[in-house]
Coordinates of C-alpha atoms and ligand atoms in Angstrom, one line a residue:
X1 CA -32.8 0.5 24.4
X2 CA -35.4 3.0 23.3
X3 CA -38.2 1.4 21.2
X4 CA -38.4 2.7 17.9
X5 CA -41.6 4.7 16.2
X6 CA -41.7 6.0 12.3
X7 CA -44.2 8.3 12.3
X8 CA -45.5 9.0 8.4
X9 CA -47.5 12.2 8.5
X10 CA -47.1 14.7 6.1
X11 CA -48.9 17.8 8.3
X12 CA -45.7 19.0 9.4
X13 CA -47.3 21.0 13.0
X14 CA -49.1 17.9 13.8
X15 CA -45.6 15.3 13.2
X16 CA -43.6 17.9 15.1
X17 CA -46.3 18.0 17.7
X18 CA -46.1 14.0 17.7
X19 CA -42.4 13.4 17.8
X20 CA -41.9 16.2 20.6
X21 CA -44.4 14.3 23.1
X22 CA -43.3 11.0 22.1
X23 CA -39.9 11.7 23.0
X24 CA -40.9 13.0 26.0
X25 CA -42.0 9.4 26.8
X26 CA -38.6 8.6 25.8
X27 CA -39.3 6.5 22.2
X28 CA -37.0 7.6 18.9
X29 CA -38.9 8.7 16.3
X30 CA -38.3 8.5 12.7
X31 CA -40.7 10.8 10.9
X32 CA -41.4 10.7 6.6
X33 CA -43.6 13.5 5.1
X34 CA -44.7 11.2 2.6
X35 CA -46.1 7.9 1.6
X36 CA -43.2 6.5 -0.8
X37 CA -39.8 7.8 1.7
X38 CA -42.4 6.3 4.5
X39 CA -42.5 2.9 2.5
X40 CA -39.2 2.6 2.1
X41 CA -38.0 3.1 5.6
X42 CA -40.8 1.1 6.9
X43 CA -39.5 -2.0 4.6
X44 CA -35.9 -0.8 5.5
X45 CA -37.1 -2.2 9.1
X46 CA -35.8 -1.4 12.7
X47 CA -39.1 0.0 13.7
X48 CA -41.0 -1.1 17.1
X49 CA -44.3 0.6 15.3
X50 CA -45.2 2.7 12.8
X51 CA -47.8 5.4 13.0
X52 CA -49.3 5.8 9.4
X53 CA -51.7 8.8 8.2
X54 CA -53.9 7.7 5.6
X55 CA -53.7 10.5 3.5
X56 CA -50.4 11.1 2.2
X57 CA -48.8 12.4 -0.7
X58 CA -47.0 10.1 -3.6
X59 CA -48.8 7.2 -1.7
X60 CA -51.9 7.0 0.0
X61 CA -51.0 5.2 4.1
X62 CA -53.8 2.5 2.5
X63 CA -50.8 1.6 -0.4
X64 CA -48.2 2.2 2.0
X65 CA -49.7 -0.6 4.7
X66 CA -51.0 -2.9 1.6
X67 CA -47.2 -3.2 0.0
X68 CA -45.7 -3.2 3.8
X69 CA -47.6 -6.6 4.8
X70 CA -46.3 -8.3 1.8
X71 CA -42.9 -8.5 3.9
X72 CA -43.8 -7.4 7.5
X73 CA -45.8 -7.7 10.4
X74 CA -44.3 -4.6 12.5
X75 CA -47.2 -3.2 14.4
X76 CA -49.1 -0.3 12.4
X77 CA -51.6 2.6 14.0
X78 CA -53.5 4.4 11.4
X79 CA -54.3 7.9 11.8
X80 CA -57.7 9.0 10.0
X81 CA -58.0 12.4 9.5
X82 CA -61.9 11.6 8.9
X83 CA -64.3 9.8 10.9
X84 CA -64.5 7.3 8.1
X85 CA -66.1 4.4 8.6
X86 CA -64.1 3.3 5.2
X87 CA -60.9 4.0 6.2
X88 CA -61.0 2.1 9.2
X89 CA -62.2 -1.3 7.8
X90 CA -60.2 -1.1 4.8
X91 CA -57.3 -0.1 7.4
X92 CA -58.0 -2.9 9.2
X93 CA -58.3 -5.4 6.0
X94 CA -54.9 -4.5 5.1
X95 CA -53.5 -5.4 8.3
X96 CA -53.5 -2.3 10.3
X97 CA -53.1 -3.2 14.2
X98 CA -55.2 0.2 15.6
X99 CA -56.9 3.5 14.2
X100 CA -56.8 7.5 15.8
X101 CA -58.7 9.3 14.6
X102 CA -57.7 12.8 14.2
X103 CA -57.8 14.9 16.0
X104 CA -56.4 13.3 18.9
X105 CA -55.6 13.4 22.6
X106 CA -51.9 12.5 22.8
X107 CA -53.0 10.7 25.7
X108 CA -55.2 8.2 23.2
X109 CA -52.5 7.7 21.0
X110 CA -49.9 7.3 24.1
X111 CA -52.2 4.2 25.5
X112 CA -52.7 3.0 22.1
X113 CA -48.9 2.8 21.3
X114 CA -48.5 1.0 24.4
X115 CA -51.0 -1.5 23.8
X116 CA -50.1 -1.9 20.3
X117 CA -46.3 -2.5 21.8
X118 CA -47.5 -5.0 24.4
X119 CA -49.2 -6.7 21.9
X120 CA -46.2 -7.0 19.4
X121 CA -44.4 -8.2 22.4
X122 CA -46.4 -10.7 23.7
X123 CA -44.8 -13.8 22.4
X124 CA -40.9 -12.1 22.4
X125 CA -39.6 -14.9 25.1
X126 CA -38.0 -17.2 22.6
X127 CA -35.9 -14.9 19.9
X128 CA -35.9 -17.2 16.9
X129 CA -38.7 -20.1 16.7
X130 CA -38.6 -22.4 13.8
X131 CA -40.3 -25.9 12.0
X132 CA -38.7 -27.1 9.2
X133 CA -38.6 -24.8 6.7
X134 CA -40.5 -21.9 8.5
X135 CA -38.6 -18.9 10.5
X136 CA -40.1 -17.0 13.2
X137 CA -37.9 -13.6 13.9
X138 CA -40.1 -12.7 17.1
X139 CA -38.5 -9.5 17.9
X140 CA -38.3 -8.2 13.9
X141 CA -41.3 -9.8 13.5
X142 CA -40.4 -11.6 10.4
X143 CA -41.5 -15.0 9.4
X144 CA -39.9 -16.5 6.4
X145 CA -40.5 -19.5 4.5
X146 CA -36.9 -21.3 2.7
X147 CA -35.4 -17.6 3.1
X148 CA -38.9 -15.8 1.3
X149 CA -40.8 -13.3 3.4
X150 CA -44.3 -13.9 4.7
X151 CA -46.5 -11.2 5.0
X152 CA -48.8 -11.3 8.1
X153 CA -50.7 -9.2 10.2
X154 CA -50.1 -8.7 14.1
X155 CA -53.0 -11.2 15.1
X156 CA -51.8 -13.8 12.0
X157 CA -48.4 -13.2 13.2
X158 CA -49.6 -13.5 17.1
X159 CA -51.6 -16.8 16.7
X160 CA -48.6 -18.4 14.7
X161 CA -46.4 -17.9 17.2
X162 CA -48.6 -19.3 20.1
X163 CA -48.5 -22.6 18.3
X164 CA -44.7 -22.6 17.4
X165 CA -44.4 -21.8 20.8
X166 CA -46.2 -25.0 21.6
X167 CA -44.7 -27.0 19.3
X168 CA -46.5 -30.7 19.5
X169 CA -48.8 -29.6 21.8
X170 CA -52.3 -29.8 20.5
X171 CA -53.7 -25.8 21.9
X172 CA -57.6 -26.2 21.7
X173 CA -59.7 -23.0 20.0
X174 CA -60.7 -21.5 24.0
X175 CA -56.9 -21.3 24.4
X176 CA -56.0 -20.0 21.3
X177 CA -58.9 -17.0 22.0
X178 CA -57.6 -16.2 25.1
X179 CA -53.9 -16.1 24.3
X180 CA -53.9 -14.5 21.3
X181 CA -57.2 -12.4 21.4
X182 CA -58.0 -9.9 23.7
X183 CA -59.6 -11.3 27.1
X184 CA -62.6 -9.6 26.2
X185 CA -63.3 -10.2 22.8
X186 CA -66.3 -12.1 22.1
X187 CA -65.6 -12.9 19.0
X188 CA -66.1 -16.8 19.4
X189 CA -63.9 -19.7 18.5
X190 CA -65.3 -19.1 14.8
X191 CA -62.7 -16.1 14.9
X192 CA -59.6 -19.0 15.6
X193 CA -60.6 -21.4 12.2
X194 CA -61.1 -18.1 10.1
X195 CA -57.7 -16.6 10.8
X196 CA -56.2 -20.4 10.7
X197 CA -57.9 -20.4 7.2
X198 CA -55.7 -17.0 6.6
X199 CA -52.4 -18.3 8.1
X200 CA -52.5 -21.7 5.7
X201 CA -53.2 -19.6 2.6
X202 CA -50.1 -17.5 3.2
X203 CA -47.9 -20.4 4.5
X204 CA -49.2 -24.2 3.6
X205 CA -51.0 -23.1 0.2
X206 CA -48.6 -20.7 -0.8
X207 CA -45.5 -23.0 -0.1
X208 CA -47.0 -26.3 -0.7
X209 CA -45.9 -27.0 2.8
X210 CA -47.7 -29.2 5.6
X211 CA -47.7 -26.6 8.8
X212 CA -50.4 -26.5 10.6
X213 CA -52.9 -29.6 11.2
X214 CA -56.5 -29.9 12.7
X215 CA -56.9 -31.9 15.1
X216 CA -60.5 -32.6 15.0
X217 CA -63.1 -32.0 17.5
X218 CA -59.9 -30.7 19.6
X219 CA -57.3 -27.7 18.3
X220 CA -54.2 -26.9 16.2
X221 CA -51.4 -28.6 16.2
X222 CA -47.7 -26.9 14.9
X223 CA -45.4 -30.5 14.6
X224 CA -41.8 -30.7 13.4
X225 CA -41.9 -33.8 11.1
X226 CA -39.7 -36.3 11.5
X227 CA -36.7 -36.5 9.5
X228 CA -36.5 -39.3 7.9
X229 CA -33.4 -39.9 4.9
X230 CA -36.2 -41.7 2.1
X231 CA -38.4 -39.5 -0.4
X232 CA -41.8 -39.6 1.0
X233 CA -44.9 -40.8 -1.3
X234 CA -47.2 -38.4 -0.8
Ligands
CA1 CA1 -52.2 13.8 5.8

C-alpha cells in the first residue's frame, strides 16, 4: 500500500510542485493550505508523515506540531521558509523529526522523507506491544495509557519501543544509543538518561505508573509485573 504524506503548505505553486513529484515516487499525498484544516487531518491520523511549513495561516506549523504531539508521534518534517536558527530548535523542541529549509532540492526532501520513514519504521516488526496498562500501536504510532493518549516524539517513541521490545531484558545505555540513535551520533550515553527522564515524565509521573526501572550501573529495564490477586502496600 502507498505510504501516506499530508503535506501542510499554504504556497499553493510550491504544494502542487510537492505533491506532483511525490507522486511520482508513488506516495499519496494529502495536502491542507492552512494550519487549523492541517491540524485536524493530522489528529484525524492515517498519515505515514507529515510535511509541515512553519508559517501558515490560522495556525502557525509551531502550534500545529505543539497541539499534534499531545496525541501523536507520526513522523513530522518541517519546512522553514527562513534560515532560522529559531525555527529549527523550537521545531525540534516540539518534536519535529527533520527540517528543509526552503528552498529545496526535491532530491533533499526525497532522502529526508525516506529516512524520516525508515526511522518511523524501525521497530514496526511486532504490531501491537503492550505492559500492563501501557499500548504500543507501532504502525499508528500511538501509545496509550488505560485508553488516554501519550504524546511523544519519534526518538521518545523509538527508545520506548526498543525496551518493550525487550521486555525483561535489562538493554545497557551503548545499546540503547546504537539502536535507537543514529550510528553516528555522538551524543554520548548522557543523551539515553535525559530522554529516559522525558519518557517517565509523560508515562510513570503522569500516570502514577511504575514503567521503566534503572538498573544501576547497568541499563533500562521495561518488566511486566506480576499479577498477583492481593492489593499491594506500596
Ligand atoms: Ca507558508
Amino acid at each position: 500500500m502507498a505510504q501516506r504524506i499530508l503535506l501542510i503548505e499554504d504556497e499553493e505553486k510550491l504544494a502542487r510542485v510537492v505533491e506532483l513529484e511525490l507522486g511520482y515516487e508513488g506516495y499519496e499525498v494529502t495536502k491542507a493550505a492552512d494550519g487549523r484544516e492541517g491540524l485536524t487531518l493530522a489528529i484525524a491520523g492515517g498519515f505515514d508523515l507529515i510535511l509541515l511549513d512553519i508559517m501558515l495561516p490560522l495556525l502557525s506549523g509551531m502550534e500545529v506540531l505543539r497541539r499534534l504531539r499531545k496525541s501523536s508521534s507520526v513522523p513530522v518534517i518541517m519546512l522553514t521558509a527562513r534560515d532560522s536558527v529559531t525555527d529549527k530548535v523550537s521545531g525540534l523542541d516540539y518534536g519535529a523529526d527533520d527540517y528543509v529549509t526552503k528552498p529545496f532540492e526535491i532530491e533533499e526532501l526525497l532522502a529526508r522523507i525516506r529516512r524520516a520513514l525508515r526511522h518511523g519504521q524501525a521497530s514496526s516488526e511486532n504490531e501491537l506491544l503492550e505492559c500492563g496498562a501501557l499500548k504500543m500501536d507501532v504502525p499508528r504510532r500511538e501509545v496509550t495509557v488505560n485508553g488516554s493518549a501519550v504524546g511523544l516524539t519519534k526518538r521518545e517513541f523509538d527508545l520506548l519501543g526498543y525496551l518493550l521490545k525487550n521486555k525483561g531484558i535489562v538493554i545497557t545505555r551503548e545499546q540503547l544509543l546504537d539502536k535507537v540513535w543514529d550510528i553516528d551520533f555522538d551524543g554520548g550515553t548522557n543523551t539515553v538518561d535525559v530522554y529516559i527522564r522525558f519518557l517517565r515524565g509523560k508515562i510513570d509521573d503522569a500516570f502514577g505508573i511504575k514503567l521503566i526501572s534503572t538498573v544501576r550501573g547497568v541499563g533500562y529495564v521495561i518488566k511486566d509485573e506480576p499479577q498477583e490477586g492481593g492489593a499491594n502496600g506500596v
